[in-house]
Structure formats: structure tokens, C-alpha cells
Coordinates of C-alpha atoms and ligand atoms in Angstrom, one line a residue:
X1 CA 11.5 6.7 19.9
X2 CA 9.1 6.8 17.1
X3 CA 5.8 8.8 17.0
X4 CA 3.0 7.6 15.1
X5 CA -0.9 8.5 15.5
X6 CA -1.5 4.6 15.4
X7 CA 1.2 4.2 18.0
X8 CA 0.4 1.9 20.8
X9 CA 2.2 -0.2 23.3
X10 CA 0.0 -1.8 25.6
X11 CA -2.0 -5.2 24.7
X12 CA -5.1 -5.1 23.0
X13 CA -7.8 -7.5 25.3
X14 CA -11.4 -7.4 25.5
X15 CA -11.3 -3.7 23.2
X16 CA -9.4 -2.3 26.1
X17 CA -5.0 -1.4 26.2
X18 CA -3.7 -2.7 28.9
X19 CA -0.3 -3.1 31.0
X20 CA 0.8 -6.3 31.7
X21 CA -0.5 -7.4 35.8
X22 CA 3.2 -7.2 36.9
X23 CA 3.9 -3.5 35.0
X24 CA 7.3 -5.3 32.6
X25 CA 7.5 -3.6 29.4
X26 CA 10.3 -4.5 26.9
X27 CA 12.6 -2.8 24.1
X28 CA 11.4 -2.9 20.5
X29 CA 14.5 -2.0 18.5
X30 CA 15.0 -0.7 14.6
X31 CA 17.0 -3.4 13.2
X32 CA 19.2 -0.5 11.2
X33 CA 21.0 0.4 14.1
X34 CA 19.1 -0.9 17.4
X35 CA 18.2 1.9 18.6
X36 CA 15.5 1.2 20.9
X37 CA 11.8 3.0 19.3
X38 CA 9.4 2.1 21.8
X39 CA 9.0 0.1 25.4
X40 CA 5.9 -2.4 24.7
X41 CA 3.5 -4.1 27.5
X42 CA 4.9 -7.9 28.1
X43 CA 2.4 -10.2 28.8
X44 CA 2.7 -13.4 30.2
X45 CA 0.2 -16.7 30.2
X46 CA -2.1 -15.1 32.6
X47 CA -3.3 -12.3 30.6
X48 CA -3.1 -14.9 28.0
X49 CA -5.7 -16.8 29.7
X50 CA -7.9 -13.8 30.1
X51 CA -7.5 -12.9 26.8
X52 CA -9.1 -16.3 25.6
X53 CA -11.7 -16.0 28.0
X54 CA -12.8 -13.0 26.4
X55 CA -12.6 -14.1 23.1
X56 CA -14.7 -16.9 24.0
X57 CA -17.5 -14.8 25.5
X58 CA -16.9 -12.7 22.2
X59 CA -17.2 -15.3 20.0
X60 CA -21.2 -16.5 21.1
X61 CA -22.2 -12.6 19.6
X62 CA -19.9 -12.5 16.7
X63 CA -21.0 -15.9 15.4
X64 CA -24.6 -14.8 15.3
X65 CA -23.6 -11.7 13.5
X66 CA -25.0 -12.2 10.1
X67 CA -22.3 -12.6 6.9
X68 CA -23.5 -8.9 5.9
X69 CA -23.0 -7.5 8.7
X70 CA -19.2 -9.1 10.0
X71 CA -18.6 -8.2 5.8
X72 CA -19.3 -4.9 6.5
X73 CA -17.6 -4.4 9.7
X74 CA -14.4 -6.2 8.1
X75 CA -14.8 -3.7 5.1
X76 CA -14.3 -1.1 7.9
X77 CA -11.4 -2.0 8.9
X78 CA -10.1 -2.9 4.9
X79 CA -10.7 0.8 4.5
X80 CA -9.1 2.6 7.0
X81 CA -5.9 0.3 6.6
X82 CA -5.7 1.5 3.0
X83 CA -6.4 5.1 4.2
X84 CA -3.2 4.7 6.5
X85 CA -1.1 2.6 4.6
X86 CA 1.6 4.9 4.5
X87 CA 1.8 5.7 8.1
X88 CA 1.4 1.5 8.7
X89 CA 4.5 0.8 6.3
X90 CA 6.5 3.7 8.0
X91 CA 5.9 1.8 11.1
X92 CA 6.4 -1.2 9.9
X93 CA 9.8 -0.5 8.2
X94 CA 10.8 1.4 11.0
X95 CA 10.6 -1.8 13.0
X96 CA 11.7 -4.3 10.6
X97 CA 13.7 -2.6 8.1
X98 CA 12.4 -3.3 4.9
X99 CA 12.4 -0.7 2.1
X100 CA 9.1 1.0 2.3
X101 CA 8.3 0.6 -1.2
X102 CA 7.7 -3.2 -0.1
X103 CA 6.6 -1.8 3.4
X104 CA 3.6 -0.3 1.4
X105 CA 3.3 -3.6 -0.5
X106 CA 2.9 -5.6 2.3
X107 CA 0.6 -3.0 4.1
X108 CA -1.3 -3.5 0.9
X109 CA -1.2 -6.7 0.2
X110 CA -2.4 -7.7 4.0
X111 CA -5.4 -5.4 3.5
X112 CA -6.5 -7.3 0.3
X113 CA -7.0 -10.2 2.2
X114 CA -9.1 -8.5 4.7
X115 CA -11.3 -7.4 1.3
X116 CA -11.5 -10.6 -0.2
X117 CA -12.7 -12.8 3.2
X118 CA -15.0 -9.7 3.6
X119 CA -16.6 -11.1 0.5
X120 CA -16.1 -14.8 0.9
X121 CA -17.8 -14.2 4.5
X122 CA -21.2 -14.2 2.4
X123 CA -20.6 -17.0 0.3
X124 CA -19.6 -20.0 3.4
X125 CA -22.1 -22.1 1.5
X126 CA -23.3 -25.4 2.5
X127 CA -24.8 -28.4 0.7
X128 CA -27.7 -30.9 0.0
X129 CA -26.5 -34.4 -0.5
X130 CA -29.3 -37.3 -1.8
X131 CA -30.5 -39.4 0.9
X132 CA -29.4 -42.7 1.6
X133 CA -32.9 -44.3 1.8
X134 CA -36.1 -42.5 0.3
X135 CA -37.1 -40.9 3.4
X136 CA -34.1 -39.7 4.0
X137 CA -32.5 -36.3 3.5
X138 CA -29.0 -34.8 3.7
X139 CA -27.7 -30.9 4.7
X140 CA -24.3 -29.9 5.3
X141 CA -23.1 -26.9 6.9
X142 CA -20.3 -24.7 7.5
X143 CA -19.9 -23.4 11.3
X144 CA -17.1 -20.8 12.5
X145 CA -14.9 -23.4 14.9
X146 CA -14.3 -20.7 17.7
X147 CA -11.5 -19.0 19.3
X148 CA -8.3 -19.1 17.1
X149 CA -4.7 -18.8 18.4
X150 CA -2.7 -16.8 15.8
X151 CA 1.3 -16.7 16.2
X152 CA 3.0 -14.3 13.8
X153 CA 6.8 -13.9 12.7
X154 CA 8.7 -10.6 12.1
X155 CA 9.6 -11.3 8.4
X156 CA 5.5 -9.7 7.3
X157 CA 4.6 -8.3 10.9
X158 CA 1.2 -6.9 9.1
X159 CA 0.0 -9.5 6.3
X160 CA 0.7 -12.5 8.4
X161 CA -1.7 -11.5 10.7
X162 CA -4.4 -10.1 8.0
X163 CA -4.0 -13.2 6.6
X164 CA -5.2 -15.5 9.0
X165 CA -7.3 -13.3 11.3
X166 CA -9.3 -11.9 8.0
X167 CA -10.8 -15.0 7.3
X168 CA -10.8 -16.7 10.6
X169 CA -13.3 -13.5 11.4
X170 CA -15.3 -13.6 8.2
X171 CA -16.3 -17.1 9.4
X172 CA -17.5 -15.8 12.5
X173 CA -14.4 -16.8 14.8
X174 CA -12.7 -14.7 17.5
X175 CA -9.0 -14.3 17.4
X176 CA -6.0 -14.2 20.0
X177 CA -2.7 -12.7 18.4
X178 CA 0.8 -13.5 19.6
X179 CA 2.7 -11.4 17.2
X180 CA 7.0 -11.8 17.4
X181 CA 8.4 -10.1 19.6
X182 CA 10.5 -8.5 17.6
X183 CA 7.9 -6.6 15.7
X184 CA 4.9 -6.0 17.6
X185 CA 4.3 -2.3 16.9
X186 CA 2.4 -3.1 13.0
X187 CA 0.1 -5.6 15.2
X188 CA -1.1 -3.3 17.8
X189 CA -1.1 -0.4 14.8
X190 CA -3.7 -3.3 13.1
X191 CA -5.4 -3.3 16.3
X192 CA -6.1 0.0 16.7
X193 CA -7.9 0.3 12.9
X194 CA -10.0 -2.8 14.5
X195 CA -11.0 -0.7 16.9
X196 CA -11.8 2.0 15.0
X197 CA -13.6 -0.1 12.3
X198 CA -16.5 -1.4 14.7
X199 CA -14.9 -4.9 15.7
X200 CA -16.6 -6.0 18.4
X201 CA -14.2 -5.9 22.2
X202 CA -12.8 -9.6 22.3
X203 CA -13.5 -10.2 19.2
X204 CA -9.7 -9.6 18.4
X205 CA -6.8 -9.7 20.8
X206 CA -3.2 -9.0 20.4
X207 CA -0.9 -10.4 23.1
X208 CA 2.6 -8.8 22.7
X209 CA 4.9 -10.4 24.8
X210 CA 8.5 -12.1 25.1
X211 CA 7.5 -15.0 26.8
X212 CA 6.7 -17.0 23.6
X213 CA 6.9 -20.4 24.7
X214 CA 4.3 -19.6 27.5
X215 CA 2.1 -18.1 26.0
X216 CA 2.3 -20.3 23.1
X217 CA 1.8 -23.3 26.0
X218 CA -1.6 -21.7 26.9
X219 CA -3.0 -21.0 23.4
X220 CA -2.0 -25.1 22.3
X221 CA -3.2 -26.4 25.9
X222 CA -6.3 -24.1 26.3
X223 CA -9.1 -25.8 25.6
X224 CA -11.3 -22.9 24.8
X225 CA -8.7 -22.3 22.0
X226 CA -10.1 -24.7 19.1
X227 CA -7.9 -23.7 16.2
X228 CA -3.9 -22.5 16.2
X229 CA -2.8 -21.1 12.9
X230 CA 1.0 -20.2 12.9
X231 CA 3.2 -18.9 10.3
X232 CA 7.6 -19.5 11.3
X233 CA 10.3 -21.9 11.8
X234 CA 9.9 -25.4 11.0
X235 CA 11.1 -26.0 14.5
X236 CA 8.7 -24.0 16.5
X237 CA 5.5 -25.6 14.6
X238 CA 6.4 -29.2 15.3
X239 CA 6.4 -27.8 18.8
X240 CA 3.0 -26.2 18.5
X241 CA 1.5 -29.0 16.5
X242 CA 2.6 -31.4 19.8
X243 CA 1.1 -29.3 21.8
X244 CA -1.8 -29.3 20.4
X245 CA -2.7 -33.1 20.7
X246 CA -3.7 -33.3 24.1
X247 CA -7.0 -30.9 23.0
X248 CA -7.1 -32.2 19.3
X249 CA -6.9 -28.7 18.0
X250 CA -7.5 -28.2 14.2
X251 CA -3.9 -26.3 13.0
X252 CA -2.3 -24.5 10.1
X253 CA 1.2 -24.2 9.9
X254 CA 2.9 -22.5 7.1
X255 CA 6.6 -23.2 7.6
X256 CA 9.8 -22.9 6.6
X257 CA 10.9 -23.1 2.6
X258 CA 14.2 -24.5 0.7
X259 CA 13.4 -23.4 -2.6
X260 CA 14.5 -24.3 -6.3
X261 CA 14.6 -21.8 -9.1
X262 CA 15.0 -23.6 -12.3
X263 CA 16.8 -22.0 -15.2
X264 CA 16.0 -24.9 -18.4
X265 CA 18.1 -24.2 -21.5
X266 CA 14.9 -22.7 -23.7
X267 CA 14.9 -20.3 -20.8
X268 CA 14.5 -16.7 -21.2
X269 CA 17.0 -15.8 -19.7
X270 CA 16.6 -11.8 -18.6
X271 CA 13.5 -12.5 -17.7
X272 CA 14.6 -15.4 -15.4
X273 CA 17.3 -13.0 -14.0
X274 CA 14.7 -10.4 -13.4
X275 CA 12.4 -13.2 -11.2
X276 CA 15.2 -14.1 -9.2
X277 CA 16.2 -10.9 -8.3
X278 CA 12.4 -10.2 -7.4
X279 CA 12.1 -13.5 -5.0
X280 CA 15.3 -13.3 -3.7
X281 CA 16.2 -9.7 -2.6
X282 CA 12.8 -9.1 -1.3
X283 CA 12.6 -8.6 2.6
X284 CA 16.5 -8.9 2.0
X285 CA 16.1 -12.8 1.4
X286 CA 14.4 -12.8 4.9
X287 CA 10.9 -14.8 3.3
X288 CA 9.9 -18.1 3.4
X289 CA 9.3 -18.2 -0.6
X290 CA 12.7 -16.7 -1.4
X291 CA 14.6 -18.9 -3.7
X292 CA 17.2 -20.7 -2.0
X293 CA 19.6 -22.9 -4.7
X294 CA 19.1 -22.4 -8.0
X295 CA 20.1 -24.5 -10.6
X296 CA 20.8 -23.3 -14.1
X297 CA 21.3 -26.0 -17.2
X298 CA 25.0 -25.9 -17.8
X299 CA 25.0 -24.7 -21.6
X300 CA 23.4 -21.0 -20.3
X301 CA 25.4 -21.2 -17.2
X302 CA 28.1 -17.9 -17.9
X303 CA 25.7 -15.8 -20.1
X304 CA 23.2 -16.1 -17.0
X305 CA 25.6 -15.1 -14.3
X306 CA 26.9 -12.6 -15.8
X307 CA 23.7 -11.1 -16.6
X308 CA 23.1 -12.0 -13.2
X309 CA 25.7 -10.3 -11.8
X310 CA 24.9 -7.1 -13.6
X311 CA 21.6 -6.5 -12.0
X312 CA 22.8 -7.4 -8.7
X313 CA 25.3 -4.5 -9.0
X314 CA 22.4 -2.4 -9.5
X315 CA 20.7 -2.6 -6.3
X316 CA 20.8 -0.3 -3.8
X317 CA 21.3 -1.0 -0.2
X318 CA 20.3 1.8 2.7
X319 CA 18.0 2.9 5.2
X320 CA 15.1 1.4 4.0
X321 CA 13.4 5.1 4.3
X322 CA 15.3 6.6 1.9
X323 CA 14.3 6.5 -1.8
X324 CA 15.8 3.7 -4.3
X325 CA 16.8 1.6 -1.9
X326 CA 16.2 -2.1 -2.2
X327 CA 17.8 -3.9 0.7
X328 CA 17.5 -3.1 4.2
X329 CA 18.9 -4.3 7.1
X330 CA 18.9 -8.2 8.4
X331 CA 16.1 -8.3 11.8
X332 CA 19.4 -9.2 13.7
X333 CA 23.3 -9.8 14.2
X334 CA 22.0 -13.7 14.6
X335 CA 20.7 -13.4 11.0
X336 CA 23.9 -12.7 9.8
X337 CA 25.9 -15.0 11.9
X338 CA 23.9 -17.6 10.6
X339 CA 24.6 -16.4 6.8
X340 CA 28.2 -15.7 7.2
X341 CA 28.4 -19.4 8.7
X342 CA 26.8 -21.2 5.8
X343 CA 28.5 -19.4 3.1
X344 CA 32.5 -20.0 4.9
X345 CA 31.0 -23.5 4.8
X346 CA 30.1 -23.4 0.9
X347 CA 33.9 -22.0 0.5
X348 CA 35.2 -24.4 2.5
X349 CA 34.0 -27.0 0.4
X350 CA 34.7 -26.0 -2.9
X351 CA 32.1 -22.9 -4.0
X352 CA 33.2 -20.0 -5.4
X353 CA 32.7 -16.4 -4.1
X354 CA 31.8 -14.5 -7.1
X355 CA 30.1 -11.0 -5.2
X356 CA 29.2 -9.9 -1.8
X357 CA 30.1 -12.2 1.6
X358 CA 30.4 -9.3 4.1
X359 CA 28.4 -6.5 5.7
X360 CA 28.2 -2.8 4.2
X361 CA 31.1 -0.6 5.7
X362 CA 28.2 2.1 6.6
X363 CA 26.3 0.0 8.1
X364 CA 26.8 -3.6 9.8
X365 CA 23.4 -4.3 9.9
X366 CA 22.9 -4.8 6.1
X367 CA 24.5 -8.1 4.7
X368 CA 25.8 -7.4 0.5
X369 CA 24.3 -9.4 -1.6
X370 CA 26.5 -12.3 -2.5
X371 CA 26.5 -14.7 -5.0
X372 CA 28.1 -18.1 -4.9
X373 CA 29.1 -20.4 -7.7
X374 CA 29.9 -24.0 -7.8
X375 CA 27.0 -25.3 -5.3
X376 CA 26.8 -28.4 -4.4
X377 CA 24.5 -30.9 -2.2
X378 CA 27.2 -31.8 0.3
X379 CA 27.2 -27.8 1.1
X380 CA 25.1 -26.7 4.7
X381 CA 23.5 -23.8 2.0
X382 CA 22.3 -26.4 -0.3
X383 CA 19.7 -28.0 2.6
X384 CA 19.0 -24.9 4.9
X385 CA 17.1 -22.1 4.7
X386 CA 19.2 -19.1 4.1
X387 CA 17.3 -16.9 5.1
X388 CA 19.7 -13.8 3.6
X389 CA 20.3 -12.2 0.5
X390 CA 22.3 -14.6 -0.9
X391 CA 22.2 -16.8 -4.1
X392 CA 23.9 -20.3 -4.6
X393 CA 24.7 -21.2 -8.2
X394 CA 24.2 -25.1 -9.1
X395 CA 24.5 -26.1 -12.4
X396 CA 22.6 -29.2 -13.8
X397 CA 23.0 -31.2 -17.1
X398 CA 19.2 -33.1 -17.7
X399 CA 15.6 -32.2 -16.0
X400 CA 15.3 -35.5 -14.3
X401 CA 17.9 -34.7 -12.4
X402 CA 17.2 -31.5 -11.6
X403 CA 13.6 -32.4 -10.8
X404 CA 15.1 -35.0 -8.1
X405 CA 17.6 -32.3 -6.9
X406 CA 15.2 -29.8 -6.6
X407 CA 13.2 -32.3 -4.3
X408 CA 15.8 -33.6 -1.9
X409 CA 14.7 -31.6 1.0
X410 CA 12.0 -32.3 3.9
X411 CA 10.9 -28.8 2.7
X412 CA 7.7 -28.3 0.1
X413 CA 6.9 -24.7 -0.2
X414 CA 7.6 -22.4 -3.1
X415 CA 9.7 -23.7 -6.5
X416 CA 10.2 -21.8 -9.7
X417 CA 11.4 -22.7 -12.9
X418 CA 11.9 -21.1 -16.3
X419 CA 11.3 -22.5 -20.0
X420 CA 9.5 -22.5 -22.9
X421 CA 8.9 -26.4 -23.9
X422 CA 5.0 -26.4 -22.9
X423 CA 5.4 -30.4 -22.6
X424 CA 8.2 -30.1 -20.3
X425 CA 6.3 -27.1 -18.1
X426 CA 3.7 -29.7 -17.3
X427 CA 5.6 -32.5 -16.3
X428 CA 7.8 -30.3 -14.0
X429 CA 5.3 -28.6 -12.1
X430 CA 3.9 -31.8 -11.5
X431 CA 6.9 -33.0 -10.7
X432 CA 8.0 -30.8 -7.9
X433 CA 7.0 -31.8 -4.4
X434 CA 5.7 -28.2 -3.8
X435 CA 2.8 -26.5 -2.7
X436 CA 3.2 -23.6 -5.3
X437 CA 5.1 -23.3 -8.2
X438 CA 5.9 -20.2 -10.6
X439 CA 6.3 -21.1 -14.0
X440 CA 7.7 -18.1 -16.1
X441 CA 7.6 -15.8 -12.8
X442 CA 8.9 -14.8 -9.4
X443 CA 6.4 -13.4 -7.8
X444 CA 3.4 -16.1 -6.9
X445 CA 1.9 -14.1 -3.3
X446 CA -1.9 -13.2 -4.0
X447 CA -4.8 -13.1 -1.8
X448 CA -6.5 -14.8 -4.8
X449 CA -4.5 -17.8 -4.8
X450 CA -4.0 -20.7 -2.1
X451 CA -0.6 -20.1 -0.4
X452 CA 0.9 -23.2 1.4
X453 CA 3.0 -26.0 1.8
X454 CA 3.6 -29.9 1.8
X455 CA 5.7 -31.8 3.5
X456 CA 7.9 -30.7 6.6
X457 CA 6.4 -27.0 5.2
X458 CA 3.3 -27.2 6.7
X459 CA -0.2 -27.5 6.0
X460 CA -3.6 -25.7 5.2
X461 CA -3.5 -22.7 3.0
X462 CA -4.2 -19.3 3.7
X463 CA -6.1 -16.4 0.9
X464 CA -8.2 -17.7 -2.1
X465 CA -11.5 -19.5 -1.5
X466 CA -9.8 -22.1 0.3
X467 CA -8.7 -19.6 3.1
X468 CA -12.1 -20.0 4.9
X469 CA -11.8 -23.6 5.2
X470 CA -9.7 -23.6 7.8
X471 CA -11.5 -21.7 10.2
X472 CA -15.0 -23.5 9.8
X473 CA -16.2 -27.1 10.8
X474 CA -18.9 -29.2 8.6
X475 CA -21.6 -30.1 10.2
X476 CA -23.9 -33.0 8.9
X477 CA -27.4 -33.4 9.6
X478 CA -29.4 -36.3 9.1
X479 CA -33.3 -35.7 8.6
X480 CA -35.5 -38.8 8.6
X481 CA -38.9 -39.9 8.5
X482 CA -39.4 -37.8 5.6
X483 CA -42.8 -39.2 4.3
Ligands
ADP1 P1 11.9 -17.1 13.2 O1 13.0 -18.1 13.3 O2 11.5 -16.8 11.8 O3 11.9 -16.0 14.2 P2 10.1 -18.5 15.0 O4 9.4 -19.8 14.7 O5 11.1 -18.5 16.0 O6 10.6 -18.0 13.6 O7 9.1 -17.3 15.3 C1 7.8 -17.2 14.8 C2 6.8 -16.9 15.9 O8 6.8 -18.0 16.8 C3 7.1 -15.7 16.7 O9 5.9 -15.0 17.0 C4 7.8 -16.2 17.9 O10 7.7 -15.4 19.1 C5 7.0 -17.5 18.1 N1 7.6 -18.5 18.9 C6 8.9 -18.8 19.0 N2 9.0 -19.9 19.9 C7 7.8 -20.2 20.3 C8 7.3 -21.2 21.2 N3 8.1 -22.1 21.8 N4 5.9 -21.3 21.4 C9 5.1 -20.4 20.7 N5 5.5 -19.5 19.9 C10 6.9 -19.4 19.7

């Protein structure tokens, strides 16, 4: 069991922990070596439905909060998560198993979001528009939409939920949270700070439960709920975007990723090495933005893998407590199933196994990394999301190919390429069907930027000055008979 001062395992509703109405609790395990660390409260649509009620009753005095003071209250709570960042990420990799290096950058990383919609909550300007006849006149404004349904995954159990309730409470909205129920211990930890900071009871909610699909049925069919905002599979936010249609709810949905990491010919090509190891090795390949097929230009292809190969045989794997180690365990034996199956299905069809393609001997839960050669599009690893720490080598011979290579896949989230020709940097990025591309880099996540998707990836953006936009409606008013 794990102790923690900003341990808790009830549900956070109305400002108050409590048990779920028929006392069931379930098993939060570490995914090092399942060993269970703490029973949590499991709620079901009932408490669900009291939890909206709440923030509904929440949101009619948090909306007439002035900006100032929901900045200052949010400021609060930016505060004491950086004052307890530490004991957050030990949590946090305690329960999902990245290295707490990253553990600390997530912790971090989710608190700069709370900073910067802090800020932006005092700038959710409107407008003046000329009339459309002379006595006419024209004022837009921006109003919080109301109760939000968040539902988290397990891959950033802290900074997926900063990142949508931050600015969903800046504009004045109240928030329900359905973290994963594999990782529900970092939510109720950002819970407790909430409480500490000032947040209003109801204004935020954290509903911790295994019943996903239930609960998830009364946040879409609610219609107190205005707004659902979900970051996970493609599959599940199809489902929650149908489910919304009956009470036209405004959603976000940052999805799933298949992305390309270009390696062009003028490439530098330690650098491009050093990016890929940063976007793919992260979280243990467990993020939506981690590179999944890269394609190198054929004339740099054995100088880059074996460059590549070197730094992979530098990285350590381990307990992600202990110091120096960079890849953790997998969140579960599914995760790995799934990886083993797609590489046997690369090797069955011609790639090459040129590192990695088993578990570490000390401990099972931690898949090697692995690198693959020979890719190709007729490979199962070339159109799904790996989700592992595992790279597929592709080679390509011209960049209009590549371009339409790299795009053949219902997914449009993260790309990367690397090059010098400043000609040819334009007209990729612009080519790639993506919501964010890194040019020259691997690492793209900022609160300053807007992160997001096209295509079967989702839409809306989370962080930069966009973030707000999602959780506010225009109003338009029309004054006449001005004489
Ligand atoms: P992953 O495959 O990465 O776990 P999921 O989409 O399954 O991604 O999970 C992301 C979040 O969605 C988790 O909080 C999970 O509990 C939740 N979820 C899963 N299925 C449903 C559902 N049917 N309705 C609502 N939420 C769901």
C-alpha cells in the first residue's frame, strides 16, 4: 500500500470525499509488479448524477466570480501543485510507472497550464462589430458554457486533467472528472490541492470509478452536462461523440496518433537520432504523440541506424524510482500482448529484428526497446498505434512519396521531420495532414502552443490562447434604435 499526505480514495463531490452509495471499492495496482497500492471508492451513474447536479448549482456562483478573483483562486492551486510536485510524481509513478524524472515533468508541465488559463481567465475578451444599418450596433461576448464532463486516460493521469479542467474553470465552468480507472490516485491527489487552494465545493468533481461506460452514458446523455472534453482511444470518442447528439453537446476529443518521423537526406542526423529517442521512449512509447513509423531517405539509411542503435543501447530500463532509469514498465500485460502481436506480424512479413522484441528477464512488466527494419505499409505496425517502445524503420527514396506515406492513415496528430532545405521545410509541413508538426525537434507539448488533431484524431485544442475557446459560447447582441 502506498502512503502519501495527498493520499485519498474516496470521490471528490460537492467539496466533500465520499464512499460510493453501495460501499464497492476497487484495486489500484503498480504496473511494475501489480501489487495492489490502494482500494479506491467505485462510483457508479448515480453518484454521477449527483455529482452534476452539484456542479450545476456550483456553476451559477463560480460564473459570477470575477476573472480576478477565479485567476487568483486558480493561482492557488498552481502553487501548491508546484510546492508538492515531488510527492505528486512519486504518486503518479507509483501508479503508472513512468520514470519520475518525467513523473516530475508531467506534474510540471500539468501545473503550467493551470498558470497560464489563470491568466487568460482575465483576458476572455469580446468584440464590437459595425452595425448593419446606422442605428444599429453590434457586441459580442464570451460566456463560460457550463458543466463540463472531463474523461481522462492513464498514459498523463495529472496533465490531462490540468489541461482541460484549467481552462474550462478560468472561463467560469464547473467540472465533473472521470479519470481511468487505472490511475485514479494523481486525480484525487489534484483534488485535494483544489481543496486546499479555495475552489469552491462543486466547483470540481472527480468520479473514480470502473464503470466507465456508465458513467460515461450519464455525462454524454445528461443534459445539465453542456460540454464533454475527452482525451483516449479513437474508439471510445466516436462512442462519446454519438452519445452526445441526442443533447447537442459541444466536444473535444483529442485521440489517438500514428505518427511519421521524417529523416530527409540534408538531415542532421544526431540530432534526428536524439528527437526520436526523446518522442519515442517517453512514457515507454505509451503517448499519443510518440513517433510511430519512421521513414529515413535511403542514402542515410545505415549511418542512422547505427547511430540509432547506439543510443538505444544506452538507455536504461528499471523501477522507474530508481535513478537513471528511462523506461518503466508498460500500464498492463494487454499492452504488451498487443506489441508482441504487431511486431511477430512485421516479422512475419518480411521486417527485420534488429534489437529488443521481448520483456526484461528481471522484470516482465517492462517491454526492451526494439527496433525493426524493413517496414512496410502492408505491415499491422505500419497503420496502428503502437503504443510501446518500439521503432519501425521504413526507408523512402523522394519527399512526394514520403509526404503521401506519411499521410495514409485516418490518424492526424503529431508528425516530425528533419532537414535543412528551408524551401522544402515549408512545403512539408504544409503538406502533412497533421495538427502539429516538429520541424528540427522532438519535443512539441507546451502549454503555450495549441495541441490537437485532425482527422480521425480528434478535434479542438487544448493550452495556448485557443484553449479557452472551448469552454466558452459567443453571444451576439443586437442593439437598435440607436438614434
Ligand atoms: P486507452 O486505450 O488508452 O486506455 P480508453 O479510450 O479506453 O483509452 O480510455 C480513456 C478513458 O476513457 C479512460 O478514462 C477510460 O475509463 C474511459 N472510457 C473507456 N471506455 C469508455 C466508455 N465506454 N465511456 C466513457 N468512458 C470510457
Amino acid at each position: 500500500m502506498i502512503e502519501s499526505p495527498l493520499l485519498r480514495t474516496n470521490a471528490y463531490i460537492g467539496g466533500e470525499w465520499l464512499e460510493a452509495e453501495n460501499g464497492k471499492r476497487f484495486e489500484v495496482v503498480n504496473p511494475l509488479d501489480n501489487t495492489v497500492i490502494a482500494t479506491v471508492a467505485d462510483l457508479s451513474e448515480s453518484e454521477t448524477k449527483i455529482a452534476i447536479e452539484k456542479a450545476a448549482s456550483a456553476f451559477e456562483i463560480w460564473k459570477g466570480y470575477s476573472a480576478s478573483k477565479r485567476s487568483r483562486i486558480l493561482k492557488n492551486w498552481y502553487q501548491l501543485q508546484m510546492e508538492h510536485a515531488r510527492e505528486l510524481a512519486r504518486i503518479l509513478t507509483i501508479e503508472q510507472g513512468k520514470p519520475l524524472g518525467e513523473a516530475i515533468g508531467e506534474i510540471r508541465y500539468g501545473a503550467s497550464f493551470v498558470e497560464w488559463f489563470a491568466e487568460e481567465a482575465k483576458r476572455i475578451y469580446g468584440d464590437v462589430i459595425p452595425g448593419h444599418s446606422s442605428d444599429k450596433r453590434i457586441t459580442v461576448i464570451k460566456q463560460p458554457i457550463g458543466v463540463v464532463g472531463a474523461i481522462t486516460p492513464w498514459n498523463f493521469p495529472s496533465a490531462m486533467i490540468t489541461r482541460k479542467v484549467a481552462p474550462a474553470l478560468a472561463a467560469g465552468c464547473t467540472v465533473v472528472i472521470k479519470p481511468s480507472e487505472l490511475t485514479p490516485l494523481s486525480a484525487l491527489a489534484l483534488a485535494e490541492l483544489a481543496h486546499q487552494a479555495g475552489i469552491p465545493s462543486g466547483v470540481l468533481n472527480v468520479i473514480p470509478t470502473t464503470q466507465a461506460s456508465q458513467v460515461g452514458i450519464e455525462l454524454c446523455n445528461n443534459p445539465m452536462v453542456k460540454k464533454i472534453s475527452f482525451t483516449g482511444s479513437t474508439k471510445v470518442g466516436k462512442l462519446l461523440l454519438r452519445q452526445s447528439a441526442d443533447t447537442v453537446k459541444k466536444v473535444t476529443l483529442e485521440l489517438g496518433g500514428n505518427a511519421p518521423f521524417i529523416v530527409f537526406e540534408d538531415a542532421d542526423i544526431d540530432k534526428a537520432v536524439e528527437g526520436l529517442i526523446q518522442t519515442k521512449f517517453r512514457n515507454a512509447g505509451q503517448t499519443c504523440i510518440c513517433s510511430n513509423r519512421v521513414f529515413v531517405h535511403q542514402s542515410i539509411l545505415t549511418e542512422f541506424s547505427t547511430k540509432l542503435k547506439e543510443a538505444i543501447a544506452t538507455l536504461q530500463i528499471g523501477n522507474g524510482l530508481d535513478k537513471g532509469v528511462h523506461i518503466g514498465p508498460m500500464i498492463e500485460q494487454k499492452a504488451i500482448d498487443k506489441v508482441d502481436a504487431l511486431i511477430q506480424d512485421a516479422i512475419d512479413k518480411g521486417a527485420e529484428l534488429e534489437l529488443g522484441a521481448s520483456v526484461s528477464e528481471d522484470h516482465p512488466s517492462i517491454y526492451m526497446p526494439t527496433l525493426l527494419s524493413k517496414v512496410s505499409p502492408d505491415m499491422d505496425i505500419f497503420s496502428n498505434e503502437i503504443f510501446g517502445p518500439v521503432i519501425p524503420l521504413i526507408s523512402f527514396d523522394s519527399e512526394h512519396e514520403v509526404i503521401q506515406s506519411a499521410n495514409a492513415t485516418p490518424y492526424g496528430l503529431a508528425a516530425y521531420f528533419y532537414g535543412r532545405d528551408y524551401a522544402r521545410i515549408w512545403r512539408v509541413a504544409e503538406g502533412l495532414e497533421f495538427g502539429m508538426v516538429g520541424i528540427n525537434t522532438g519535443m512539441i507539448s507546451t502549454t503555450l502552443a495549441p495541441f490537437g488533431g485532425v482527422k480521425e484524431s480528434g478535434f479542438g485544442r487544448e493550452g495556448s490562447k485557443y484553449g479557452i475557446e472551448e469552454y466558452v459560447s459567443l453571444k451576439y447582441m443586437c442593439w437598435g434604435n440607436v438614434n
